[in-house]
Short mmCIF file of C-alpha atoms and ligand atoms in Angstrom, two decimals:
data_model
loop_
_atom_site.label_atom_id
_atom_site.label_comp_id
_atom_site.label_asym_id
_atom_site.label_seq_id
_atom_site.Cartn_x
_atom_site.Cartn_y
_atom_site.Cartn_z
CA MET A 24 -51.92 -61.61 -99.56
CA SER A 25 -48.82 -61.75 -97.37
CA ASN A 26 -46.86 -58.66 -96.31
CA ASP A 27 -43.80 -59.99 -98.17
CA TYR A 28 -45.81 -60.16 -101.37
CA ASN A 29 -47.18 -56.63 -100.88
CA LEU A 30 -43.62 -55.37 -100.34
CA TYR A 31 -42.52 -57.17 -103.49
CA LEU A 32 -45.34 -55.44 -105.46
CA GLU A 33 -44.52 -52.00 -104.00
CA LYS A 34 -40.89 -52.21 -105.10
CA ARG A 35 -41.68 -53.14 -108.69
CA LYS A 36 -42.62 -50.54 -111.29
CA CYS A 37 -45.38 -50.77 -113.87
CA ASN A 38 -44.36 -51.65 -117.45
CA TYR A 39 -46.32 -48.66 -118.79
CA CYS A 40 -45.81 -45.91 -116.15
CA SER A 41 -43.70 -45.38 -113.04
CA ASN A 42 -46.28 -46.41 -110.42
CA SER A 43 -45.95 -49.38 -108.06
CA ILE A 44 -47.51 -52.53 -109.38
CA VAL A 45 -50.58 -54.38 -108.17
CA ILE A 46 -50.05 -57.52 -110.24
CA HIS A 47 -47.29 -59.50 -111.88
CA ARG A 48 -48.88 -61.63 -114.60
CA ARG A 49 -46.68 -64.69 -114.59
CA TYR A 50 -48.21 -66.08 -117.80
CA SER A 51 -47.23 -62.98 -119.82
CA GLY A 52 -44.48 -61.42 -117.70
CA GLU A 53 -46.38 -58.09 -117.52
CA GLN A 54 -46.22 -55.96 -114.36
CA LEU A 55 -49.07 -53.49 -113.98
CA CYS A 56 -50.12 -50.69 -111.63
CA PRO A 57 -53.83 -50.50 -110.65
CA HIS A 58 -54.67 -47.96 -113.37
CA CYS A 59 -52.89 -49.82 -116.19
CA PHE A 60 -54.31 -53.14 -114.94
CA GLU A 61 -57.86 -51.74 -115.06
CA LYS A 62 -57.31 -50.47 -118.61
CA SER A 63 -55.81 -53.82 -119.61
CA ILE A 64 -58.84 -55.78 -118.35
CA GLU A 65 -61.22 -53.46 -120.19
CA LYS A 66 -59.17 -53.79 -123.37
CA ILE A 67 -59.17 -57.61 -123.14
CA ILE A 68 -62.98 -57.64 -122.82
CA TYR A 69 -63.39 -55.27 -125.75
CA LYS A 70 -60.96 -57.26 -127.92
CA THR A 71 -62.65 -60.59 -127.04
CA ILE A 72 -66.03 -59.19 -128.11
CA SER A 73 -64.58 -57.87 -131.39
CA LYS A 74 -62.44 -60.93 -132.20
CA TYR A 75 -65.29 -63.41 -131.82
CA LYS A 76 -67.88 -60.96 -133.23
CA MET A 77 -69.97 -61.49 -130.11
CA ILE A 78 -72.16 -58.40 -130.45
CA LYS A 79 -73.43 -56.39 -133.42
CA SER A 80 -74.66 -52.82 -133.19
CA GLN A 81 -78.30 -53.81 -133.79
CA ASP A 82 -78.30 -56.47 -131.06
CA ARG A 83 -80.44 -56.23 -127.96
CA VAL A 84 -78.20 -57.57 -125.22
CA ILE A 85 -79.54 -59.22 -122.08
CA VAL A 86 -76.98 -59.73 -119.31
CA ALA A 87 -77.30 -62.62 -116.85
CA LEU A 88 -76.70 -60.94 -113.50
CA SER A 89 -76.20 -62.65 -110.14
CA GLY A 90 -74.65 -59.88 -108.06
CA GLY A 91 -71.25 -61.64 -107.94
CA LYS A 92 -67.95 -60.14 -109.15
CA ASP A 93 -68.06 -61.71 -112.62
CA SER A 94 -71.53 -60.67 -113.72
CA ILE A 95 -71.14 -57.16 -112.27
CA THR A 96 -67.78 -56.74 -114.06
CA LEU A 97 -69.43 -57.94 -117.26
CA LEU A 98 -72.43 -55.65 -116.99
CA TYR A 99 -70.29 -52.62 -116.16
CA ASN A 100 -68.01 -53.21 -119.16
CA LEU A 101 -70.84 -53.94 -121.58
CA MET A 102 -72.48 -50.73 -120.47
CA LYS A 103 -69.29 -48.75 -121.20
CA ILE A 104 -68.67 -50.48 -124.53
CA GLN A 105 -72.25 -50.12 -125.62
CA LYS A 106 -72.23 -46.37 -124.91
CA LYS A 107 -68.86 -45.81 -126.59
CA SER A 108 -68.95 -48.13 -129.59
CA TYR A 109 -72.17 -49.86 -130.35
CA HIS A 110 -74.90 -47.36 -129.46
CA SER A 111 -77.28 -50.28 -129.59
CA GLU A 112 -80.46 -50.67 -127.57
CA LYS A 113 -80.24 -50.36 -123.81
CA LEU A 114 -78.92 -53.36 -121.91
CA THR A 115 -81.25 -55.27 -119.62
CA ALA A 116 -80.11 -57.42 -116.70
CA LEU A 117 -81.82 -60.76 -116.12
CA ILE A 118 -81.63 -62.09 -112.57
CA ILE A 119 -82.59 -65.67 -111.70
CA ASP A 120 -83.79 -66.37 -108.18
CA GLU A 121 -83.38 -70.11 -107.61
CA GLY A 122 -84.71 -69.85 -104.05
CA ILE A 123 -81.59 -70.64 -102.00
CA GLU A 124 -82.11 -69.56 -98.42
CA ASP A 125 -79.68 -67.14 -96.82
CA TYR A 126 -77.80 -66.72 -100.11
CA ARG A 127 -79.64 -65.65 -103.24
CA GLN A 128 -81.65 -62.81 -101.69
CA LYS A 129 -78.39 -61.22 -100.53
CA SER A 130 -76.76 -61.47 -103.94
CA ILE A 131 -79.93 -60.20 -105.65
CA LYS A 132 -79.85 -57.13 -103.37
CA ARG A 133 -76.31 -56.32 -104.62
CA ALA A 134 -77.40 -56.96 -108.21
CA THR A 135 -80.44 -54.67 -108.05
CA ASN A 136 -78.50 -51.95 -106.18
CA PHE A 137 -75.93 -51.99 -108.98
CA CYS A 138 -78.67 -51.69 -111.62
CA LYS A 139 -80.33 -48.81 -109.80
CA LYS A 140 -77.01 -46.98 -109.40
CA PHE A 141 -76.31 -47.15 -113.14
CA ASP A 142 -79.92 -46.85 -114.26
CA ILE A 143 -80.03 -50.31 -115.85
CA GLU A 144 -83.36 -51.98 -116.41
CA TYR A 145 -83.65 -55.43 -114.78
CA LYS A 146 -86.01 -58.36 -114.45
CA ILE A 147 -86.10 -61.06 -111.79
CA VAL A 148 -87.38 -64.53 -112.72
CA THR A 149 -87.91 -67.07 -109.93
CA PHE A 150 -87.91 -70.88 -109.90
CA LYS A 151 -91.00 -70.69 -107.66
CA GLU A 152 -93.11 -68.74 -110.14
CA LYS A 153 -91.96 -70.75 -113.18
CA ILE A 154 -91.94 -74.34 -111.91
CA GLY A 155 -93.77 -74.04 -108.59
CA LYS A 156 -90.84 -74.88 -106.33
CA THR A 157 -87.68 -73.24 -105.05
CA LEU A 158 -84.34 -75.06 -105.42
CA ASP A 159 -84.33 -75.65 -101.64
CA GLU A 160 -87.73 -77.35 -101.92
CA ILE A 161 -86.55 -79.48 -104.86
CA ILE A 162 -83.47 -80.62 -102.95
CA ASN A 163 -85.62 -81.49 -99.92
CA ILE A 164 -87.77 -83.70 -102.12
CA LYS A 165 -84.82 -85.27 -103.92
CA LYS A 166 -82.12 -85.61 -101.31
CA ASN A 167 -83.19 -89.00 -99.95
CA SER A 168 -83.88 -90.58 -103.32
CA PRO A 169 -81.24 -93.05 -104.56
CA GLU A 170 -80.79 -91.13 -107.82
CA TYR A 171 -79.93 -87.82 -106.07
CA LYS A 172 -77.30 -86.13 -108.24
CA TYR A 173 -76.34 -82.94 -106.30
CA ALA A 174 -78.10 -79.59 -106.37
CA CYS A 175 -76.11 -78.13 -109.27
CA ASN A 176 -77.43 -80.74 -111.69
CA TYR A 177 -81.05 -79.81 -110.99
CA CYS A 178 -80.30 -76.13 -110.73
CA ALA A 179 -78.45 -75.97 -114.06
CA ILE A 180 -81.26 -77.60 -116.09
CA ILE A 181 -83.85 -75.13 -114.80
CA ARG A 182 -81.67 -72.03 -114.75
CA ARG A 183 -80.50 -72.58 -118.32
CA ARG A 184 -84.10 -72.73 -119.53
CA LEU A 185 -85.26 -69.73 -117.49
CA LEU A 186 -82.34 -67.63 -118.71
CA ASN A 187 -83.01 -68.59 -122.31
CA ASP A 188 -86.76 -67.96 -122.11
CA GLY A 189 -86.39 -64.85 -119.95
CA ALA A 190 -83.94 -63.31 -122.42
CA LYS A 191 -86.24 -64.10 -125.35
CA GLU A 192 -89.25 -62.63 -123.55
CA LEU A 193 -87.28 -59.43 -123.01
CA GLY A 194 -86.79 -59.23 -126.78
CA GLY A 195 -83.09 -60.12 -126.54
CA THR A 196 -80.97 -61.30 -129.45
CA ILE A 197 -77.89 -61.97 -127.28
CA LEU A 198 -77.51 -63.36 -123.78
CA ALA A 199 -74.19 -62.31 -122.21
CA MET A 200 -72.88 -64.47 -119.38
CA GLY A 201 -70.04 -63.82 -116.93
CA HIS A 202 -68.05 -67.08 -117.21
CA ASN A 203 -64.36 -66.33 -116.81
CA LEU A 204 -61.25 -68.17 -118.06
CA THR A 205 -61.04 -70.30 -114.90
CA ASP A 206 -64.69 -71.41 -115.30
CA ILE A 207 -64.08 -72.43 -118.92
CA ALA A 208 -60.87 -74.34 -118.07
CA GLU A 209 -62.64 -76.10 -115.20
CA THR A 210 -65.71 -77.05 -117.26
CA PHE A 211 -63.60 -78.27 -120.18
CA LEU A 212 -61.46 -80.47 -117.95
CA MET A 213 -64.57 -81.84 -116.22
CA ASN A 214 -66.09 -82.72 -119.59
CA ILE A 215 -62.87 -84.49 -120.61
CA LEU A 216 -62.81 -86.45 -117.32
CA HIS A 217 -66.41 -87.53 -117.93
CA LYS A 218 -65.76 -88.15 -121.66
CA ARG A 219 -68.59 -85.80 -122.58
CA LEU A 220 -67.47 -85.23 -126.16
CA ASN A 221 -70.98 -84.44 -127.31
CA LEU A 222 -71.23 -81.65 -124.79
CA ILE A 223 -67.87 -80.19 -125.86
CA SER A 224 -69.06 -80.27 -129.47
CA ASN A 225 -72.30 -78.57 -128.43
CA GLN A 226 -70.43 -75.76 -126.73
CA TYR A 227 -68.69 -74.77 -129.98
CA PHE A 228 -69.01 -70.98 -130.20
CA PHE A 229 -69.71 -70.70 -133.89
CA LYS A 230 -72.15 -73.49 -134.49
CA GLN A 231 -74.60 -73.06 -137.32
CA GLU A 232 -77.75 -74.83 -136.24
CA LYS A 233 -80.58 -75.21 -138.68
CA GLN A 234 -83.46 -72.74 -138.26
CA ASP A 235 -85.75 -75.41 -136.76
CA ILE A 236 -83.34 -75.74 -133.80
CA SER A 237 -81.79 -72.26 -133.54
CA GLN A 238 -85.18 -70.50 -133.31
CA PHE A 239 -85.52 -71.88 -129.75
CA PHE A 240 -82.19 -70.73 -128.40
CA ILE A 241 -80.86 -67.25 -127.92
CA LYS A 242 -77.22 -66.71 -128.89
CA LYS A 243 -75.00 -66.78 -125.80
CA VAL A 244 -71.71 -64.89 -125.52
CA LEU A 245 -68.97 -65.06 -122.89
CA PRO A 246 -66.90 -61.85 -123.04
CA LEU A 247 -64.81 -62.68 -119.93
CA ILE A 248 -63.34 -65.96 -121.22
CA LYS A 249 -59.81 -64.54 -121.51
CA ILE A 250 -59.58 -63.32 -117.91
CA PRO A 251 -58.58 -65.59 -115.02
CA GLU A 252 -60.81 -65.55 -111.95
CA GLU A 253 -58.25 -63.85 -109.67
CA GLU A 254 -57.91 -60.94 -112.12
CA ILE A 255 -61.68 -60.36 -112.16
CA PHE A 256 -61.55 -60.40 -108.38
CA LEU A 257 -58.74 -57.81 -108.38
CA TYR A 258 -60.49 -55.67 -111.00
CA ALA A 259 -63.82 -55.71 -109.11
CA ASN A 260 -62.00 -54.68 -105.92
CA ILE A 261 -60.03 -51.89 -107.62
CA LYS A 262 -63.31 -50.60 -109.08
CA LYS A 263 -64.87 -50.90 -105.60
CA PHE A 264 -67.89 -52.77 -106.94
CA ASN A 265 -70.29 -53.72 -104.18
CA TYR A 266 -70.58 -57.37 -105.25
CA TYR A 267 -71.66 -60.40 -103.21
CA ALA A 268 -68.64 -62.60 -102.51
CA PRO A 269 -69.77 -65.82 -100.75
CA HIS A 270 -70.17 -69.02 -102.78
CA CYS A 271 -73.49 -70.79 -103.12
CA PRO A 272 -73.97 -73.08 -100.09
CA TYR A 273 -74.69 -76.08 -102.35
CA ARG A 274 -71.27 -75.75 -103.91
CA GLU A 275 -69.82 -76.13 -100.43
CA LYS A 276 -72.20 -78.89 -99.26
CA ASP A 277 -72.06 -81.30 -102.19
CA PRO A 278 -68.79 -83.17 -102.75
CA ILE A 279 -68.82 -82.09 -106.38
CA LEU A 280 -65.94 -82.97 -108.67
CA ARG A 281 -65.87 -79.40 -109.94
CA LYS A 282 -64.26 -78.20 -106.71
CA ARG A 283 -61.50 -80.80 -106.93
CA VAL A 284 -60.87 -80.01 -110.58
CA LEU A 285 -60.54 -76.33 -109.68
CA GLY A 286 -58.08 -77.22 -106.90
CA PHE A 287 -56.06 -79.27 -109.40
CA ILE A 288 -55.93 -76.39 -111.92
CA GLN A 289 -54.86 -73.96 -109.20
CA GLU A 290 -52.09 -76.31 -108.09
CA CYS A 291 -50.84 -76.73 -111.69
CA LYS A 292 -50.96 -72.95 -112.22
CA LYS A 293 -48.31 -72.45 -109.55
CA TYR A 294 -45.79 -74.18 -111.82
CA SER A 295 -47.31 -73.58 -115.27
CA PRO A 296 -49.09 -70.21 -115.16
CA GLU A 297 -50.24 -70.53 -118.78
CA ILE A 298 -52.24 -73.70 -118.14
CA GLU A 299 -55.72 -72.12 -118.18
CA TYR A 300 -55.02 -70.48 -121.55
CA ASN A 301 -53.87 -73.85 -122.90
CA LEU A 302 -57.13 -75.40 -121.73
CA LEU A 303 -59.15 -72.58 -123.32
CA ASN A 304 -57.32 -72.95 -126.64
CA CYS A 305 -57.71 -76.71 -126.48
CA PHE A 306 -61.44 -76.26 -125.89
CA LEU A 307 -61.77 -73.86 -128.85
CA ASP A 308 -59.94 -76.26 -131.21
CA LEU A 309 -61.49 -79.48 -129.97
CA SER A 310 -65.06 -78.16 -129.87
CA GLU A 311 -64.70 -77.13 -133.53
CA ILE A 312 -63.23 -80.49 -134.57
CA LEU A 313 -65.94 -82.41 -132.71
CA TYR A 314 -68.71 -80.15 -133.98
CA ASN A 315 -67.66 -80.84 -137.56
CA HIS A 316 -67.13 -84.54 -136.83
CA TYR A 317 -70.54 -85.40 -135.38
CA GLU A 318 -73.31 -85.97 -137.79
CA ARG A 319 -76.34 -83.84 -136.97
CA LYS A 320 -79.15 -86.28 -136.37
CA SER A 321 -82.77 -85.27 -136.67
CA HIS A 322 -84.39 -84.22 -133.39
CA ASN A 323 -87.73 -84.90 -131.80
CA PHE A 324 -89.59 -81.92 -130.43
CA CYS A 325 -90.84 -81.94 -126.85
CA GLN A 326 -94.51 -82.88 -126.59
CA LYS A 327 -94.99 -80.34 -123.82
CA CYS A 328 -92.98 -77.21 -124.66
CA GLY A 329 -92.01 -77.79 -128.30
CA TYR A 330 -88.25 -77.42 -127.73
CA PRO A 331 -85.82 -79.88 -129.36
CA SER A 332 -85.71 -83.05 -127.21
CA GLY A 333 -83.12 -85.30 -128.88
CA ILE A 334 -84.45 -88.83 -129.13
CA SER A 335 -86.91 -88.41 -126.21
CA LYS A 336 -90.55 -87.38 -126.21
CA LEU A 337 -89.97 -84.75 -123.55
CA CYS A 338 -87.02 -82.35 -123.27
CA THR A 339 -84.77 -82.56 -120.18
CA PHE A 340 -86.48 -79.55 -118.60
CA CYS A 341 -90.07 -80.83 -119.00
CA ASN A 342 -89.01 -84.31 -117.99
CA PHE A 343 -87.60 -82.94 -114.77
CA VAL A 344 -90.62 -80.75 -114.04
CA LYS A 345 -92.85 -83.79 -114.63
CA GLU A 346 -90.70 -85.89 -112.29
CA LEU A 347 -91.16 -83.25 -109.56
CA ALA A 348 -94.93 -83.27 -109.96
CA ASP A 349 -95.26 -87.10 -109.88
S1 SF4 B 420 -73.52 -73.57 -107.26
FE1 SF4 B 420 -74.94 -75.11 -108.09
S2 SF4 B 420 -76.79 -74.93 -106.86
FE2 SF4 B 420 -75.60 -73.09 -106.50
S3 SF4 B 420 -76.43 -71.57 -107.97
FE3 SF4 B 420 -74.65 -72.59 -108.95
S4 SF4 B 420 -75.53 -74.30 -110.11
FE4 SF4 B 420 -77.12 -73.61 -108.64
ZN1 ZN B 421 -49.11 -48.16 -114.94
ZN1 ZN B 422 -90.12 -79.50 -123.00
#
């Protein structure tokens, strides 16, 4: 932040008390001091959980934890909310170790330190133990093949399954994930650019799958969807959380569209600060319309793991694991 901007913040007074402000929210016009900003973030998270009925008092909540600012902010707030309002079973953090050299071990250290500090139970699940290879090893095998599709594509298929299965094994009924407003806006725009209407329909928050499908998947909730990335960053710094800041090296190495889409959103935000909220609301409306529009076809079940596999004999996960072994 520039000195001019800091001076500008110091001169302005908070809308709720007389302290100097730390943020001017251009999308709402609010000006907030650090204390009122912190309270506002915590209130937004609480209200998001209540509005979308994300958690019930009898739920056992598993929190996907990476050691970054988002998942630590999420875990901290869920811990506070659970103690104050829900009194449900203890939270458990689930940490996935993809096996990314010089990156994941460092973020896991921050994640486990946080859990120890607040006495939160945690479990680490690794790619290596579950599928026999680290992500680095997978990329080494795949990178020279003509169908190489960037690390994130492989990573996401495996991580999604390990999070789902890990949370179920821990007896969870809810898996809470730290995606923020910027992530949702970015993903939605990417899906539009790729015309992935089926995926948008699948991401509908309130889908009612039949028992034969829903029994395989734990309910996922995203309590940070109303908070832009820079506000989580500010909140985590005000709270002095010891999170791990660097991005995954694969995000930097691969020329992924996601990065350009994020750059585009950030550029638009300079002139239209409400743009991410518009994208979120668009996603909520469109995913509902599409979900109700598509006819639910009958599924096959994977011959290896038994999960739903669409029209294929193997699900995407088992297909990929098989491909690696061939
Ligand atoms: S940036 Fe891509 S490769 Fe890295 S952890 Fe995320 S999904 Fe995996
Ligand atoms: Zn204030
Ligand atoms: Zn399978």
